[in-house]
Amino acid sequence: MKHKNSKRRLPIFTYLVLGFWTFISLFPLYFMLTFSLKSNKEIFGENIIGLPREWLWSNYEAALTTGNMLKYFFNSFIVTGCTIALTLMASLMASYALTRLIWKGRKTLNQIFMLGLTVPIHAAILPVFIMLRNLRMTNSYQALIIPYTAFALAMAIMICESFIENIPVELEEAACMDGCGVYRIFFQIILPLMKPAFSTIAIFTFLQAWNELMFAVIFISDSNYRTLSVGIQTLSGSYTTEWGPIGAALVIATFPTLLIYIFMSKKIQDSLIAGAVKG
Amino acid sequence: MEKVRKNKRAVCIFLMPSVLLFTMIIMIPIFMSGYYSLLDWDGMTQGTFIGLKNYINLFTSPSAGFMKTLGNALLLALLSVIIQLPISLVLALLLAKGIRGEGFFVAVFFIPVLISTVVIGQLWLKIYNPEYGIINMTLHFFGLDSYARTWLGDKKTVLLAVFIPILWQYVGYHMLLMYAGIKSVPPELKEAAKIDGANLWKVNRYVIIPMIKPVIRICVIFAVTGSLKAFDLIYVLTNGGPSHASEVPSTLMVDMIFGRNRYGFGSTIAIFIIFLCFFFALVIKKFFKTEEL
């Protein structure tokens, strides 16, 4: 009897804890979503945490137009998109050479790449800044795309290698007997089979590039090239008294991430687990 | 096949983009930073070589304020290990028992990890706002006016106020890693322990936690090195203020280089942060090894 009782009480306790943490996790987001639709009057006293009484979509309009969020969003999109494409291309090619081609020093090179997993961006920020300045490349999309790609490579190569190892060598051998050269083997056999790796790498790279702040703050000062993270900082500086448009800007910046997460939550979780456990 | 796989030109072509990016953006800059760290240099004039003087200044010059930032970072690391990781572990253990809605809770707890730190920082700025922020409003509502304060502007509360969002954001990340670890523990082990009369607490303590030690080790390493590198949230919330009370090594580094043009000393901080990360990662690995014996 006693045993049964404790078994029944247990889930209640469990759900209390989990429910509490759900609240803690989601409350700031709920707060963001609601105040993005409110007027100052509601936020500052009348209706602090309730649902908006009057849905002020004009906050979004203000953020997108006068707040320049449309431009920042576009910039983030370009930078992130190019970073993902470049990372995919470079890492797929490199990991093929590192796992399947035979040459001296490939183990050493692989280890050097893996060191990149632990090097923080602090190591590079000043020299890369000086390099960009000398090349007159600060305030451009490349100023972010190139460093982001370089720092995403180590993880991407590691993920690619673990996928390539699962592709049977016999496939390549068969193609080779049919007279395929190394490039055709790579493009027609390896690439199509590596598709599952694409999304894992894209997820990692997306999160890294979309949310990055330190490089973006330092390499970009021209508002034409500001990404969302820097743009929001500027926006909050100019809208100190009006909270609504800032809330709208925060929602706009978060929206793509949440949208992707809703459709691919399992895949995203698995990617991050794989990345952490191997690294 | 052999001939195809030994194609030297293909090797070069395949490796070229990655090697080029890696050398230009990571390898060469690390050595450059190492060299800069030995200079007294403002970035405009020719730097002068001063050997290890910058490194000595890190520890001896109170005006540079590095020791204080290091203390703050270590405090954050400590809090991560003794507060954040236990919360994650409890959540992971509760979830991995196999309850209804497991997937939902995992997905929800993980959301803060994905959101940009700038967004989270801005959000918490609003929460901490002295006049209209939720915290002070709630305190006023309950008549606890004397507890209300300018959380981010008060030297006494700023560190805690800055650390809470940092700890909050990554609970879900560690939870997910631990949860995956627990899920991979063979169920027979748990069953066997239960048959031997172990209760839930004992199964967790003597079967599951020892089995997921490698995952816990990874979490501790991430929590500690992440704290040493922390930048984004602090930059957004206070940028190290008020009067350097919440400064951490990374914000000090950025301020030295890009705010005060002390390129040499800033690079010294950068190199020292990297050194600390590697050092702590090694120490933690060693610690877990001796634990196992």
Coordinates of C-alpha atoms in Angstrom, one line a residue:
Chain A
M1 CA 0.0 0.0 0.0
K2 CA 2.7 2.4 1.0
H3 CA 4.7 1.5 -2.1
K4 CA 1.7 2.3 -4.3
N5 CA 1.3 5.6 -2.6
S6 CA 4.8 6.8 -3.1
K7 CA 4.6 5.8 -6.7
R8 CA 1.5 7.9 -7.2
R9 CA 2.9 10.9 -5.4
L10 CA 6.1 10.9 -7.4
P11 CA 4.8 12.1 -10.8
I12 CA 3.0 15.0 -9.1
F13 CA 6.3 16.2 -7.6
T14 CA 8.0 15.6 -11.0
Y15 CA 5.4 17.6 -12.9
L16 CA 5.6 20.4 -10.3
V17 CA 9.4 20.8 -10.8
L18 CA 9.1 20.5 -14.6
G19 CA 6.2 22.9 -14.7
F20 CA 8.1 25.4 -12.6
W21 CA 11.0 25.2 -15.0
T22 CA 8.8 25.5 -18.0
F23 CA 7.5 28.7 -16.5
I24 CA 11.0 30.0 -15.8
S25 CA 12.1 29.1 -19.4
L26 CA 9.2 30.6 -21.2
F27 CA 8.2 33.5 -19.1
P28 CA 10.8 36.0 -20.5
L29 CA 9.7 35.0 -24.0
Y30 CA 6.0 35.5 -23.1
F31 CA 6.9 38.8 -21.7
M32 CA 8.8 39.7 -24.9
L33 CA 5.9 38.7 -27.1
T34 CA 3.3 40.6 -25.1
F35 CA 5.1 43.8 -24.6
S36 CA 6.0 43.9 -28.3
L37 CA 2.3 44.5 -28.9
K38 CA 1.6 47.0 -26.1
S39 CA 1.8 50.7 -25.7
N40 CA 4.0 52.3 -23.0
K41 CA 0.9 53.0 -21.0
E42 CA 0.2 49.3 -20.6
I43 CA 3.8 48.2 -20.1
F44 CA 4.5 50.8 -17.5
G45 CA 1.7 50.2 -15.1
E46 CA -1.8 49.4 -16.4
N47 CA -1.2 46.0 -17.7
I48 CA 2.4 44.8 -17.1
I49 CA 2.2 41.0 -17.6
G50 CA -1.2 40.4 -19.0
L51 CA -2.1 39.9 -22.7
P52 CA -2.2 43.2 -24.6
R53 CA -5.6 44.8 -24.4
E54 CA -5.0 46.6 -27.7
W55 CA -2.8 44.8 -30.2
L56 CA -0.4 47.5 -31.4
W57 CA 1.0 46.1 -34.6
S58 CA 2.3 49.5 -35.3
N59 CA 5.3 48.6 -33.0
Y60 CA 6.4 46.2 -35.6
E61 CA 6.0 48.7 -38.3
A62 CA 8.1 51.2 -36.4
A63 CA 10.8 48.6 -35.7
L64 CA 10.9 47.5 -39.4
T65 CA 11.0 50.9 -40.9
T66 CA 12.3 53.7 -38.7
G67 CA 14.1 51.1 -36.6
N68 CA 15.8 49.7 -39.7
M69 CA 15.2 46.2 -38.7
L70 CA 14.3 45.1 -42.2
K71 CA 17.8 46.1 -43.3
Y72 CA 19.5 44.4 -40.4
F73 CA 17.4 41.3 -40.9
F74 CA 18.5 41.2 -44.6
N75 CA 22.1 41.6 -43.6
S76 CA 21.9 38.8 -41.1
F77 CA 20.3 36.7 -43.7
I78 CA 23.0 37.3 -46.2
V79 CA 25.9 36.8 -43.7
T80 CA 24.4 33.7 -42.2
G81 CA 23.4 32.2 -45.6
C82 CA 26.8 32.7 -47.1
T83 CA 28.6 31.4 -44.0
I84 CA 26.5 28.2 -44.2
A85 CA 27.2 27.7 -47.9
L86 CA 30.9 28.3 -47.6
T87 CA 31.2 26.2 -44.5
L88 CA 29.4 23.3 -46.1
M89 CA 31.5 23.5 -49.3
A90 CA 34.9 23.8 -47.5
S91 CA 34.2 21.2 -44.9
L92 CA 32.8 18.6 -47.2
M93 CA 35.8 18.9 -49.5
A94 CA 38.3 18.9 -46.7
S95 CA 36.8 15.9 -44.9
Y96 CA 36.8 13.9 -48.0
A97 CA 40.5 14.5 -48.5
L98 CA 41.1 13.8 -44.8
T99 CA 39.3 10.5 -44.6
R100 CA 39.4 8.9 -48.1
L101 CA 42.4 10.2 -49.9
I102 CA 45.8 8.8 -49.1
W103 CA 48.6 11.2 -48.5
K104 CA 51.3 12.0 -45.9
G105 CA 50.5 14.2 -43.0
R106 CA 46.7 13.8 -43.1
K107 CA 46.5 12.7 -39.5
T108 CA 48.5 15.7 -38.4
L109 CA 46.4 18.1 -40.4
N110 CA 43.3 16.6 -39.0
Q111 CA 44.6 17.1 -35.5
I112 CA 45.3 20.8 -36.3
F113 CA 41.8 21.2 -37.5
M114 CA 40.4 19.7 -34.3
L115 CA 42.4 22.2 -32.3
G116 CA 40.1 24.7 -33.8
L117 CA 37.3 23.3 -31.7
T118 CA 38.8 24.8 -28.5
V119 CA 40.3 28.0 -29.8
P120 CA 38.1 30.9 -28.7
I121 CA 37.5 33.8 -31.1
H122 CA 39.4 36.1 -28.6
A123 CA 42.6 34.7 -30.1
A124 CA 41.9 36.1 -33.5
I125 CA 40.0 39.3 -33.0
L126 CA 42.7 41.9 -33.0
P127 CA 44.9 40.4 -35.8
V128 CA 41.9 39.7 -38.0
F129 CA 40.7 43.3 -37.3
I130 CA 44.0 44.7 -38.4
M131 CA 44.1 42.5 -41.4
L132 CA 40.6 43.6 -42.5
R133 CA 41.5 47.2 -41.9
N134 CA 44.6 47.0 -44.0
L135 CA 42.6 45.4 -46.8
R136 CA 39.9 48.1 -46.3
M137 CA 37.4 45.3 -45.8
T138 CA 35.8 46.3 -42.4
N139 CA 32.2 47.3 -43.0
S140 CA 31.4 44.6 -45.6
Y141 CA 29.7 41.3 -45.6
Q142 CA 33.0 39.5 -46.1
A143 CA 34.3 40.9 -42.9
L144 CA 31.9 38.7 -41.1
I145 CA 31.4 35.8 -43.5
I146 CA 35.1 34.8 -43.7
P147 CA 35.8 34.8 -39.9
Y148 CA 32.5 33.0 -39.2
T149 CA 33.3 30.3 -41.7
A150 CA 36.8 29.8 -40.4
F151 CA 35.5 29.4 -36.8
A152 CA 32.7 27.1 -38.0
L153 CA 35.0 24.8 -39.9
A154 CA 36.5 22.6 -37.1
M155 CA 33.0 21.5 -36.0
A156 CA 31.8 21.1 -39.5
I157 CA 34.8 18.9 -40.5
M158 CA 34.3 16.8 -37.4
I159 CA 30.7 16.2 -38.2
C160 CA 31.4 15.4 -41.9
E161 CA 34.1 12.9 -41.0
S162 CA 31.7 11.0 -38.8
F163 CA 29.2 10.8 -41.6
I164 CA 31.7 9.9 -44.3
E165 CA 33.0 7.0 -42.2
N166 CA 29.6 5.4 -42.5
I167 CA 29.6 5.4 -46.3
P168 CA 31.0 2.0 -47.5
V169 CA 34.2 2.3 -49.4
E170 CA 32.9 -0.4 -51.8
L171 CA 30.7 2.2 -53.4
E172 CA 33.7 4.2 -54.4
E173 CA 35.6 1.2 -55.5
A174 CA 32.7 0.1 -57.8
A175 CA 32.5 3.6 -59.3
C176 CA 36.3 3.6 -59.7
M177 CA 36.1 0.3 -61.7
D178 CA 33.5 1.9 -63.9
G179 CA 36.1 4.5 -64.7
C180 CA 35.1 7.4 -62.4
G181 CA 37.8 9.8 -61.4
V182 CA 38.2 11.2 -58.0
Y183 CA 36.1 14.4 -58.7
R184 CA 33.2 12.4 -60.1
I185 CA 33.3 10.0 -57.1
F186 CA 33.1 13.0 -54.8
F187 CA 30.3 14.8 -56.6
Q188 CA 28.2 11.9 -57.7
I189 CA 28.7 9.3 -54.9
I190 CA 29.8 11.1 -51.7
L191 CA 27.9 14.4 -51.9
P192 CA 24.4 12.8 -52.4
L193 CA 25.0 10.4 -49.5
M194 CA 26.2 13.2 -47.3
K195 CA 22.8 15.0 -47.3
P196 CA 22.0 14.2 -43.7
A197 CA 25.2 15.9 -42.7
F198 CA 24.2 19.1 -44.5
S199 CA 21.4 19.9 -42.1
T200 CA 23.4 19.1 -39.0
I201 CA 26.2 21.5 -40.1
A202 CA 23.7 24.1 -41.3
I203 CA 22.1 24.1 -37.9
F204 CA 25.3 24.6 -36.1
T205 CA 26.5 27.3 -38.4
F206 CA 23.2 29.1 -38.4
L207 CA 23.1 29.4 -34.6
Q208 CA 26.7 30.6 -34.5
A209 CA 26.4 33.2 -37.2
W210 CA 22.9 34.4 -36.5
N211 CA 23.6 35.1 -32.9
E212 CA 27.3 36.2 -33.0
L213 CA 28.0 39.5 -31.3
M214 CA 31.7 40.2 -30.7
F215 CA 33.0 40.2 -34.3
A216 CA 29.9 41.9 -35.4
V217 CA 30.3 44.8 -33.0
I218 CA 33.9 45.3 -33.8
F219 CA 34.2 44.7 -37.5
I220 CA 31.0 46.6 -38.5
S221 CA 30.4 50.3 -37.8
D222 CA 28.5 51.3 -40.9
S223 CA 24.7 50.8 -40.4
N224 CA 24.4 49.5 -43.9
Y225 CA 26.1 46.3 -42.9
R226 CA 24.9 45.9 -39.3
T227 CA 23.6 42.4 -38.5
L228 CA 20.6 41.9 -36.2
S229 CA 22.7 41.5 -33.0
V230 CA 24.4 44.9 -33.5
G231 CA 21.3 46.5 -34.9
I232 CA 19.2 45.7 -31.8
Q233 CA 21.9 47.2 -29.7
T234 CA 21.7 50.4 -31.7
L235 CA 17.9 50.3 -31.7
S236 CA 17.7 50.0 -27.9
G237 CA 20.0 53.0 -27.6
S238 CA 17.7 55.2 -29.7
Y239 CA 14.4 53.9 -28.3
T240 CA 15.2 54.1 -24.6
T241 CA 11.8 55.3 -23.6
E242 CA 9.6 53.4 -26.0
W243 CA 9.6 49.7 -25.2
G244 CA 7.1 48.5 -27.8
P245 CA 9.2 48.8 -30.9
I246 CA 12.2 47.2 -29.1
G247 CA 10.0 44.3 -28.1
A248 CA 9.0 44.0 -31.8
A249 CA 12.6 44.0 -32.9
L250 CA 13.5 41.3 -30.4
V251 CA 10.6 39.1 -31.7
I252 CA 11.7 39.7 -35.3
A253 CA 15.2 38.6 -34.5
T254 CA 14.1 35.5 -32.7
F255 CA 11.4 34.5 -35.1
P256 CA 13.5 32.6 -37.7
T257 CA 15.3 30.6 -35.0
L258 CA 12.0 29.6 -33.3
L259 CA 10.4 28.7 -36.6
I260 CA 13.3 26.4 -37.6
Y261 CA 13.2 24.9 -34.1
I262 CA 9.5 24.2 -34.3
F263 CA 10.0 22.2 -37.5
M264 CA 13.3 20.5 -36.6
S265 CA 13.5 20.4 -32.8
K266 CA 14.6 16.8 -32.7
K267 CA 17.2 17.3 -35.4
I268 CA 18.6 20.4 -33.7
Q269 CA 18.8 18.6 -30.3
D270 CA 20.6 15.6 -31.9
S271 CA 23.0 17.9 -33.7
L272 CA 24.0 19.7 -30.6
I273 CA 24.4 16.6 -28.6
A274 CA 26.6 15.0 -31.3
G275 CA 28.7 18.1 -31.5
A276 CA 29.3 18.4 -27.8
V277 CA 29.9 14.7 -27.1
K278 CA 32.5 14.3 -29.8
G279 CA 34.1 17.7 -29.2
Chain B
M1 CA 41.4 2.6 -56.7
E2 CA 44.8 3.2 -55.1
K3 CA 45.8 5.4 -57.9
V4 CA 42.6 7.5 -57.6
R5 CA 43.0 7.9 -53.9
K6 CA 46.6 9.0 -54.1
N7 CA 45.8 11.8 -56.5
K8 CA 48.0 14.6 -55.1
R9 CA 46.3 17.3 -57.1
A10 CA 42.9 16.3 -55.8
V11 CA 44.2 16.4 -52.3
C12 CA 45.4 20.0 -52.8
I13 CA 42.2 21.1 -54.4
F14 CA 39.9 19.6 -51.8
L15 CA 41.9 21.0 -48.9
M16 CA 42.6 24.4 -50.3
P17 CA 39.6 26.4 -49.0
S18 CA 39.7 25.0 -45.5
V19 CA 43.4 25.2 -45.1
L20 CA 43.5 28.8 -46.4
L21 CA 40.7 30.0 -44.1
F22 CA 42.1 28.2 -41.2
T23 CA 45.6 29.6 -41.6
M24 CA 44.5 33.1 -42.4
I25 CA 41.9 33.5 -39.7
I26 CA 43.0 31.1 -36.9
M27 CA 46.6 29.9 -37.1
I28 CA 48.4 33.1 -38.1
P29 CA 46.3 35.3 -35.8
I30 CA 47.1 33.2 -32.8
F31 CA 50.8 33.7 -33.4
M32 CA 50.2 37.4 -34.1
S33 CA 48.3 37.8 -30.9
G34 CA 51.1 36.0 -29.0
Y35 CA 53.6 38.5 -30.6
Y36 CA 51.4 41.6 -29.9
S37 CA 51.1 40.5 -26.3
L38 CA 54.8 41.2 -25.9
L39 CA 54.5 44.8 -27.2
D40 CA 53.7 48.1 -25.8
W41 CA 51.6 49.3 -28.7
D42 CA 48.8 51.7 -29.3
G43 CA 48.0 50.4 -32.8
M44 CA 49.1 53.6 -34.6
T45 CA 52.8 54.1 -33.9
Q46 CA 55.5 51.5 -34.0
G47 CA 55.2 49.2 -31.0
T48 CA 58.1 48.6 -28.6
F49 CA 59.1 45.2 -27.5
I50 CA 58.8 44.9 -23.7
G51 CA 59.0 41.1 -23.2
L52 CA 56.8 39.7 -20.5
K53 CA 56.0 43.1 -18.9
N54 CA 52.4 43.0 -19.9
Y55 CA 52.0 39.6 -18.3
I56 CA 53.5 40.8 -15.1
N57 CA 51.1 43.8 -15.2
L58 CA 48.2 41.5 -15.5
F59 CA 48.8 40.4 -11.9
T60 CA 50.5 43.4 -10.4
S61 CA 48.9 46.5 -11.8
P62 CA 45.8 47.3 -9.9
S63 CA 44.9 50.1 -12.4
A64 CA 44.6 47.5 -15.2
G65 CA 42.0 45.7 -13.0
F66 CA 42.6 42.3 -14.5
M67 CA 42.7 40.4 -11.2
K68 CA 39.2 41.6 -10.4
T69 CA 37.8 40.5 -13.8
L70 CA 39.5 37.1 -13.3
G71 CA 37.9 36.9 -9.9
N72 CA 34.5 37.7 -11.4
A73 CA 35.0 35.0 -14.1
L74 CA 36.0 32.4 -11.6
L75 CA 33.0 33.2 -9.4
L76 CA 30.8 32.8 -12.5
A77 CA 32.5 29.4 -13.2
L78 CA 32.0 28.3 -9.6
L79 CA 28.3 29.3 -9.7
S80 CA 27.8 27.5 -12.9
V81 CA 29.2 24.3 -11.5
I82 CA 27.4 24.4 -8.1
I83 CA 24.1 25.9 -9.2
Q84 CA 23.5 25.6 -13.0
L85 CA 24.8 22.0 -13.4
P86 CA 22.8 20.5 -10.5
I87 CA 19.6 22.1 -11.8
S88 CA 20.3 20.6 -15.2
L89 CA 21.1 17.2 -13.6
V90 CA 17.8 17.2 -11.6
L91 CA 15.8 18.1 -14.7
A92 CA 17.5 15.5 -16.8
L93 CA 17.0 12.8 -14.2
L94 CA 13.3 13.6 -13.8
L95 CA 12.8 13.7 -17.6
A96 CA 14.7 10.6 -18.4
K97 CA 12.6 8.4 -16.2
G98 CA 10.2 8.2 -19.1
I99 CA 7.2 10.4 -18.2
R100 CA 4.4 11.7 -20.3
G101 CA 5.3 14.9 -22.2
E102 CA 9.0 14.1 -22.0
G103 CA 9.8 15.4 -25.5
F104 CA 7.8 18.5 -24.9
F105 CA 9.7 19.5 -21.8
V106 CA 13.1 18.8 -23.3
A107 CA 12.1 21.0 -26.3
V108 CA 10.9 23.8 -24.1
F109 CA 13.9 23.8 -21.7
F110 CA 16.2 24.0 -24.7
I111 CA 14.6 27.1 -26.2
P112 CA 16.6 29.7 -24.2
V113 CA 19.8 28.1 -25.6
L114 CA 18.9 28.9 -29.1
I115 CA 17.9 32.5 -28.7
S116 CA 20.5 35.2 -29.4
T117 CA 22.2 36.5 -26.3
V118 CA 21.6 40.0 -27.5
V119 CA 17.8 39.3 -27.4
I120 CA 18.1 37.7 -24.0
G121 CA 20.2 40.6 -22.7
Q122 CA 17.7 43.2 -24.0
L123 CA 14.9 41.3 -22.4
W124 CA 16.6 41.1 -19.0
L125 CA 17.4 44.8 -19.2
K126 CA 13.7 45.4 -19.3
I127 CA 13.1 42.9 -16.5
Y128 CA 15.7 44.7 -14.3
N129 CA 14.6 48.2 -15.3
P130 CA 14.5 50.2 -12.0
E131 CA 11.3 52.1 -12.7
Y132 CA 9.2 49.8 -14.9
G133 CA 10.9 46.4 -14.7
I134 CA 9.0 43.4 -13.6
I135 CA 11.2 42.7 -10.6
N136 CA 10.8 46.1 -8.9
M137 CA 7.1 46.3 -9.9
T138 CA 6.5 43.0 -8.2
L139 CA 8.3 44.1 -5.1
H140 CA 6.3 47.3 -5.0
F141 CA 3.1 45.3 -5.5
F142 CA 3.8 43.3 -2.4
G143 CA 4.8 46.3 -0.4
L144 CA 8.5 45.3 -0.3
D145 CA 9.6 48.7 -1.6
S146 CA 12.8 48.7 0.5
Y147 CA 14.1 45.7 -1.5
A148 CA 13.6 47.4 -4.9
R149 CA 16.8 48.8 -6.4
T150 CA 18.6 49.6 -9.6
W151 CA 19.8 46.0 -10.0
L152 CA 22.3 46.7 -12.8
G153 CA 23.5 50.0 -11.5
D154 CA 24.3 49.0 -7.9
K155 CA 27.8 47.7 -7.3
K156 CA 26.5 45.3 -4.7
T157 CA 23.8 43.6 -6.9
V158 CA 25.2 43.9 -10.4
L159 CA 27.3 40.7 -10.4
L160 CA 24.4 38.6 -9.3
A161 CA 22.0 40.3 -11.6
V162 CA 24.3 39.7 -14.6
F163 CA 25.0 36.1 -13.7
I164 CA 21.4 35.0 -13.3
P165 CA 20.5 35.3 -17.1
I166 CA 23.8 33.6 -18.0
L167 CA 23.1 30.7 -15.7
W168 CA 19.5 30.6 -16.8
Q169 CA 20.2 30.5 -20.5
Y170 CA 22.4 27.4 -20.5
V171 CA 20.6 25.2 -18.0
G172 CA 18.7 23.7 -21.0
Y173 CA 22.0 22.9 -22.8
H174 CA 23.5 21.0 -20.0
M175 CA 20.1 19.3 -19.3
L176 CA 20.0 18.1 -22.9
L177 CA 23.5 16.6 -22.8
M178 CA 22.9 14.9 -19.5
Y179 CA 19.5 13.7 -20.6
A180 CA 21.0 12.1 -23.7
G181 CA 23.6 10.5 -21.6
I182 CA 21.1 9.1 -19.2
K183 CA 19.0 7.8 -22.1
S184 CA 22.0 5.8 -23.3
V185 CA 22.5 4.0 -20.0
P186 CA 21.3 0.4 -20.7
P187 CA 17.9 -0.1 -19.0
E188 CA 19.0 -3.6 -17.7
L189 CA 21.4 -1.9 -15.3
K190 CA 18.5 0.1 -13.7
E191 CA 16.3 -3.0 -13.6
A192 CA 19.0 -5.0 -12.0
A193 CA 19.5 -2.4 -9.3
K194 CA 15.8 -2.1 -8.7
I195 CA 15.5 -5.9 -8.3
D196 CA 18.4 -5.7 -5.8
G197 CA 16.1 -3.4 -3.8
A198 CA 17.5 0.0 -4.7
N199 CA 15.1 2.9 -4.6
L200 CA 14.9 5.6 -7.2
W201 CA 17.4 7.8 -5.3
K202 CA 19.9 5.0 -5.0
V203 CA 19.5 4.0 -8.7
N204 CA 20.3 7.6 -9.6
R205 CA 23.1 8.0 -7.2
Y206 CA 24.9 4.7 -7.7
V207 CA 24.0 3.6 -11.2
I208 CA 23.1 6.5 -13.4
I209 CA 25.3 9.3 -12.2
P210 CA 28.5 7.1 -12.3
M211 CA 27.5 5.9 -15.8
I212 CA 27.1 9.4 -17.2
K213 CA 30.4 10.8 -15.7
P214 CA 31.9 11.4 -19.2
V215 CA 28.9 13.6 -20.0
I216 CA 29.2 15.4 -16.6
R217 CA 32.8 16.0 -17.4
I218 CA 32.0 17.6 -20.7
C219 CA 29.4 19.8 -19.0
V220 CA 31.8 20.9 -16.3
I221 CA 34.4 21.8 -19.0
F222 CA 31.9 23.7 -21.0
A223 CA 30.5 25.5 -18.0
V224 CA 34.0 26.6 -16.8
T225 CA 35.5 27.5 -20.1
G226 CA 32.3 29.2 -21.1
S227 CA 32.4 31.4 -18.0
L228 CA 36.0 32.3 -18.6
K229 CA 35.1 33.4 -22.1
A230 CA 31.8 35.1 -21.2
F231 CA 31.2 38.2 -23.1
D232 CA 27.8 38.7 -24.9
L233 CA 25.4 39.0 -22.0
I234 CA 27.7 41.1 -19.9
Y235 CA 28.4 43.4 -22.8
V236 CA 24.7 43.9 -23.4
L237 CA 23.6 44.3 -19.8
T238 CA 26.3 46.5 -18.3
N239 CA 29.4 46.5 -20.5
G240 CA 31.4 45.8 -17.3
G241 CA 29.9 48.7 -15.3
P242 CA 29.1 50.4 -12.9
S243 CA 32.8 51.4 -12.5
H244 CA 34.0 48.0 -13.6
A245 CA 32.1 46.0 -10.9
S246 CA 30.8 43.5 -13.4
E247 CA 33.9 43.5 -15.7
V248 CA 35.1 40.1 -17.0
P249 CA 38.3 39.3 -18.9
S250 CA 36.6 39.4 -22.3
T251 CA 34.9 42.8 -21.8
L252 CA 38.2 44.2 -20.4
M253 CA 40.0 42.9 -23.4
V254 CA 37.6 44.5 -25.9
D255 CA 37.7 47.8 -23.9
M256 CA 41.6 47.8 -23.7
I257 CA 42.0 47.2 -27.5
F258 CA 39.1 49.0 -29.0
G259 CA 38.3 51.5 -26.3
R260 CA 41.7 52.6 -25.0
N261 CA 43.9 51.5 -28.0
R262 CA 46.1 49.4 -25.7
Y263 CA 46.7 46.8 -28.4
G264 CA 49.6 45.1 -26.6
F265 CA 48.0 44.7 -23.2
G266 CA 44.7 43.7 -24.8
S267 CA 46.4 40.9 -26.6
T268 CA 48.0 39.8 -23.4
I269 CA 44.5 39.4 -21.9
A270 CA 43.4 37.4 -25.0
I271 CA 46.3 35.0 -24.8
F272 CA 45.8 34.6 -21.1
I273 CA 42.1 33.8 -21.6
I274 CA 43.0 31.1 -24.1
F275 CA 45.7 29.7 -21.7
L276 CA 43.2 29.6 -18.9
C277 CA 40.6 27.7 -21.0
F278 CA 43.2 25.0 -22.0
F279 CA 44.5 24.9 -18.4
F280 CA 41.1 24.4 -16.8
A281 CA 40.0 21.9 -19.4
L282 CA 43.1 19.8 -18.6
V283 CA 42.7 20.1 -14.8
I284 CA 39.1 19.0 -15.0
K285 CA 40.0 16.1 -17.2
K286 CA 42.7 15.1 -14.7
F287 CA 40.3 15.5 -11.8
F288 CA 37.7 13.2 -13.4
K289 CA 40.4 10.6 -14.1
T290 CA 41.6 10.4 -10.5
E291 CA 38.0 10.2 -9.4
E292 CA 37.6 7.1 -11.4
L293 CA 40.5 5.2 -9.8

